[in-house]
């Protein structure tokens, strides 16, 4: 871990911190952290692994999991399962496909999922925050109100998508309410350790480490991993699959979570992003980790 | 005129009344009216030519004219001049061209023009209504509050366009405020006679019939006619140009205004529309009129 | 005319000579010519108006006219009538609309029209050359074999379009044969005077000046003018209509033909093009001519 | 295996045999076969597993492997690595991305790969056939000349793609020559047993079963699996990943190859396809197999 930490830090200085909202633009580009949580419950961490950051699109994994728990396969009537082949905030495909987003990991898809949760829960963002706390075993996890407000102020693109979907009948609730819920989930602040522990259920056939009990069915965990593999890294999913070969989900806050099914979950974080919106140093760290694991496996 | 009225009425029963908002869906499909206003100030009318109807997209001609009066060619930094080749409410092209609509006669273009008027006037829809009254010489022209409210209730698609343009920095004002102004202009209720008289300035080198004075420069009148010729009939502009060969603008209320430069303005109206959103009977009436004019011209 | 010649020549040095095929790239950017042919048969010329140049896409007007003479309105089952809103060589729209090109003035549309002529005539390019000779009264007009060969060598893009249309069943003949015919028509070499005289039938209700007899019906001449107005200037049709307001057709050889219905036909030529593929100096010349005509008209 | 064979055969009668070329349309919709090849070299087969069928797009895996052996990562300058999100024969994305196909498993991508092999080998299709023979240990494998000729006769769509890429400089050789090579590879006739054995190198870290030696590097085998996972099932890659969760490649001949890395390769075949061009019964068989493997794994 320390070796990966050191080598990944050589990438600091490459890439650009997200600037589409002011609250994110202030992040320190020199931060880097990494944490692993094994299915046996051991946690290894290095660098700034305890520092909370804005999880942004990693929240789409929580949104999807909660929504599948409520709606099951019915959810797929509202959102697809296939790679979009387009930028994460594109409206072109959404229009051509009459308001049904390609998958739950592009913005439009996550907004539909948020709408489903608004229908199911009185306070969906509070519910999601509480689940994040339980899954990570960290009761101090908060929604960052400043990030949330900044998202709202700069909502135009997401509002355009939400209204387009509503025009096709694929949003049931008030657009403003859905966007508020969506932004509050994106604004959760969690650390590498929090996320590695919280998402370990995807590595452990649905068993939640910190809760000590099953969270979702084994089958469902595998299915979510498949979607992460094909759609988790914006429009660089194929490149990442080629280089790293693991199910993963990234966020513009600089975090990336990856899953080694049956073995472990890992979260790397560093704020500077490449042109696809994925953290440069975090990707590199996961690439090093994947190579190391292959080396060990072939060694046996 | 009576002959055209009779022959055009044979088309009643073809096409469908617009149903995208409830307030329009109630229109009587058996109505038909036509009115001509010559550059000498003579008005000929037949059928339901005195009955006010929702002018809808014909308001885009007023919006464009008022905005060009304020901003001149600067307006073209915000909106283009070319046919879109796409449906009138498409977001695909708008996204590809970074929020600059192709022309002022598609919805996105008219919303940008409305935003310009919101910046220029304290009460833009009242201003436009007053101009419509002066141009037509009819002080009883009103904005139909029921249509306006219905547009607002079903605003999702237009809201999506407005937010998309705002995300690219091409809307300066609050989206809700711009949409309210845009919908109130669409909701003006005017008759065939009102519109033929009001838009005669486009036939008369900018001279406003009912005001007895120049309203816009001759050059500008010709330019607006050119945009109507290339972009005035939704995505059937070319078909209409081929069949009728006149600058025209239609609305989903069933009205179509056409211009014979140097001679006359004409407005035909009948609520049932073809699949392109243009009135079946009104188009047919204008086709008959154009043929008759060619016949007279070749006869000399 | 001399005044326009002088003023238009100030634009020499702006724009770029077409370089997509070597044979065109060699043209002298400093050439400029203009010729007018009135409906009374008077010809006025200035500059390099007698020098033959590659007519390129202006041939699409001849192709369309000949095909309409053979097939009449049946032609419109194969090709549309509306502006495309896309670059002239785009395949995207052609794919979405299942191989039916938007209009006969984009490449795909002209290739379909050429296919129709291959079905109708044993030697379609010889037929078209002979018609061009008769219409212009110049028996020395030739197809430039070097340009034709250069087009064939660089046919990939046009071949892609032709094969795509064939895959949808919209090309009846062998693709190579159709392309050979199409390229030979594009490779006609004619002067400004030739073109102004030859296309005067569009200004004169179908009457061919040099032949002294009707060439097409008055109705058809008007309809072709309408298509030129909406679709004649590649994707700048609207800009040109706004500035000049006349039906026109341009070619990447630098020629532009414009029509003043009932009065005259005009052809301007200069090889350097703007980013839309239209000659900079020729456009400017036509703009000056249009302004002058408006000035004279308002003066009365 | 016999159980899967029986259950998969209940799906016979669903779907449609490919009819885009006559030679494929004649296939018997009631055929079904399945074969597994373990990394230990055991082969299990059921149903029509010994009957040769047209491998069609499964040849893209061979094309890619051979090309990566010659060019290594240089290949990715010519073709991308990401899901296309569009139908397998779309030109729209290819035009927007200037002739660089999204991945090697859509037609355009495989044609580029074929062009690379035409540059590298004197007789690329013979080379590929010989490799297929060695990898499967079956010297009787043939290219089906009737299928090949039928592909050539109906080449328009693929020719359109090839010419479009050539217009962007992404095809080096003569288009007809490249298409001939591409079609001959698609026309290889192999059985389920042939394919399961031949592609076992993807399950076995690059070690070729029938050759008894390494065929590609372990790293490369993993990378090809990743591309199959994200892009192998036409535009249903995500659906298949969700249901089956294995790297796979299908062909319109009705075959599907899937890989269980570290364990086995499997090929199922049945000619009737769903609307995405994937065999109905073969998909179902792989789904049953995947479920069974999960059951066994959780049982431990």
PDB file of N, CA and C in Angstrom, chain B residues 1 19 37 47 54 72-73 91 94 126 128 132 170 221 224 235 239 252 257 265 299:
ATOM      1  N   UNK B   1     -61.708  35.286 -53.028  1.00  0.00           N
ATOM      2  CA  UNK B   1     -61.597  34.891 -51.619  1.00  0.00           C
ATOM      3  C   UNK B   1     -62.668  33.877 -51.231  1.00  0.00           C
ATOM      4  N   UNK B  19     -52.795  18.814 -29.598  1.00  0.00           N
ATOM      5  CA  UNK B  19     -53.288  18.364 -28.301  1.00  0.00           C
ATOM      6  C   UNK B  19     -52.185  18.355 -27.242  1.00  0.00           C
ATOM      7  N   UNK B  37     -54.563  41.564 -46.627  1.00  0.00           N
ATOM      8  CA  UNK B  37     -54.408  43.015 -46.492  1.00  0.00           C
ATOM      9  C   UNK B  37     -53.432  43.478 -47.557  1.00  0.00           C
ATOM     10  N   UNK B  47     -64.997  33.540 -44.489  1.00  0.00           N
ATOM     11  CA  UNK B  47     -65.090  32.514 -43.451  1.00  0.00           C
ATOM     12  C   UNK B  47     -64.937  33.122 -42.064  1.00  0.00           C
ATOM     13  N   UNK B  54     -55.460  31.285 -31.039  1.00  0.00           N
ATOM     14  CA  UNK B  54     -54.151  31.361 -30.367  1.00  0.00           C
ATOM     15  C   UNK B  54     -53.056  31.427 -31.432  1.00  0.00           C
ATOM     16  N   UNK B  72     -30.574  44.994 -33.183  1.00  0.00           N
ATOM     17  CA  UNK B  72     -29.974  44.968 -34.526  1.00  0.00           C
ATOM     18  C   UNK B  72     -29.229  43.667 -34.752  1.00  0.00           C
ATOM     19  N   UNK B  73     -28.159  43.723 -35.544  1.00  0.00           N
ATOM     20  CA  UNK B  73     -27.442  42.504 -35.921  1.00  0.00           C
ATOM     21  C   UNK B  73     -26.734  41.820 -34.761  1.00  0.00           C
ATOM     22  N   UNK B  91     -33.431  18.920 -29.016  1.00  0.00           N
ATOM     23  CA  UNK B  91     -32.322  19.373 -28.176  1.00  0.00           C
ATOM     24  C   UNK B  91     -30.971  18.904 -28.707  1.00  0.00           C
ATOM     25  N   UNK B  94     -29.074  21.595 -30.532  1.00  0.00           N
ATOM     26  CA  UNK B  94     -28.804  22.647 -29.558  1.00  0.00           C
ATOM     27  C   UNK B  94     -27.613  22.270 -28.684  1.00  0.00           C
ATOM     28  N   UNK B 126     -46.451  42.476 -22.055  1.00  0.00           N
ATOM     29  CA  UNK B 126     -47.367  43.603 -22.204  1.00  0.00           C
ATOM     30  C   UNK B 126     -46.921  44.487 -23.377  1.00  0.00           C
ATOM     31  N   UNK B 128     -45.274  43.538 -26.038  1.00  0.00           N
ATOM     32  CA  UNK B 128     -45.580  42.859 -27.297  1.00  0.00           C
ATOM     33  C   UNK B 128     -47.075  42.925 -27.594  1.00  0.00           C
ATOM     34  N   UNK B 132     -48.823  44.548 -30.861  1.00  0.00           N
ATOM     35  CA  UNK B 132     -49.787  43.808 -31.693  1.00  0.00           C
ATOM     36  C   UNK B 132     -51.066  44.625 -31.879  1.00  0.00           C
ATOM     37  N   UNK B 170     -26.270  31.065 -22.684  1.00  0.00           N
ATOM     38  CA  UNK B 170     -27.009  31.794 -23.716  1.00  0.00           C
ATOM     39  C   UNK B 170     -28.392  32.271 -23.261  1.00  0.00           C
ATOM     40  N   UNK B 221     -37.228  44.348 -43.287  1.00  0.00           N
ATOM     41  CA  UNK B 221     -38.437  43.621 -43.700  1.00  0.00           C
ATOM     42  C   UNK B 221     -38.065  42.514 -44.686  1.00  0.00           C
ATOM     43  N   UNK B 224     -36.305  39.644 -42.814  1.00  0.00           N
ATOM     44  CA  UNK B 224     -37.223  38.790 -42.050  1.00  0.00           C
ATOM     45  C   UNK B 224     -37.990  37.867 -43.001  1.00  0.00           C
ATOM     46  N   UNK B 235     -40.185  21.918 -39.952  1.00  0.00           N
ATOM     47  CA  UNK B 235     -39.281  21.182 -40.847  1.00  0.00           C
ATOM     48  C   UNK B 235     -39.897  20.878 -42.207  1.00  0.00           C
ATOM     49  N   UNK B 239     -40.736  21.940 -48.422  1.00  0.00           N
ATOM     50  CA  UNK B 239     -41.950  21.495 -49.100  1.00  0.00           C
ATOM     51  C   UNK B 239     -42.865  22.679 -49.399  1.00  0.00           C
ATOM     52  N   UNK B 252     -49.093  26.340 -34.164  1.00  0.00           N
ATOM     53  CA  UNK B 252     -49.885  25.131 -33.913  1.00  0.00           C
ATOM     54  C   UNK B 252     -51.331  25.442 -33.529  1.00  0.00           C
ATOM     55  N   UNK B 257     -49.377  32.809 -41.599  1.00  0.00           N
ATOM     56  CA  UNK B 257     -49.267  34.108 -42.250  1.00  0.00           C
ATOM     57  C   UNK B 257     -48.302  33.964 -43.415  1.00  0.00           C
ATOM     58  N   UNK B 265     -50.210  40.981 -47.584  1.00  0.00           N
ATOM     59  CA  UNK B 265     -50.020  39.981 -46.540  1.00  0.00           C
ATOM     60  C   UNK B 265     -51.325  39.208 -46.420  1.00  0.00           C
ATOM     61  N   UNK B 299     -50.786  35.656 -67.219  1.00  0.00           N
ATOM     62  CA  UNK B 299     -51.831  36.120 -68.138  1.00  0.00           C
ATOM     63  C   UNK B 299     -51.524  37.482 -68.744  1.00  0.00           C
TER      64      UNK B 299
END
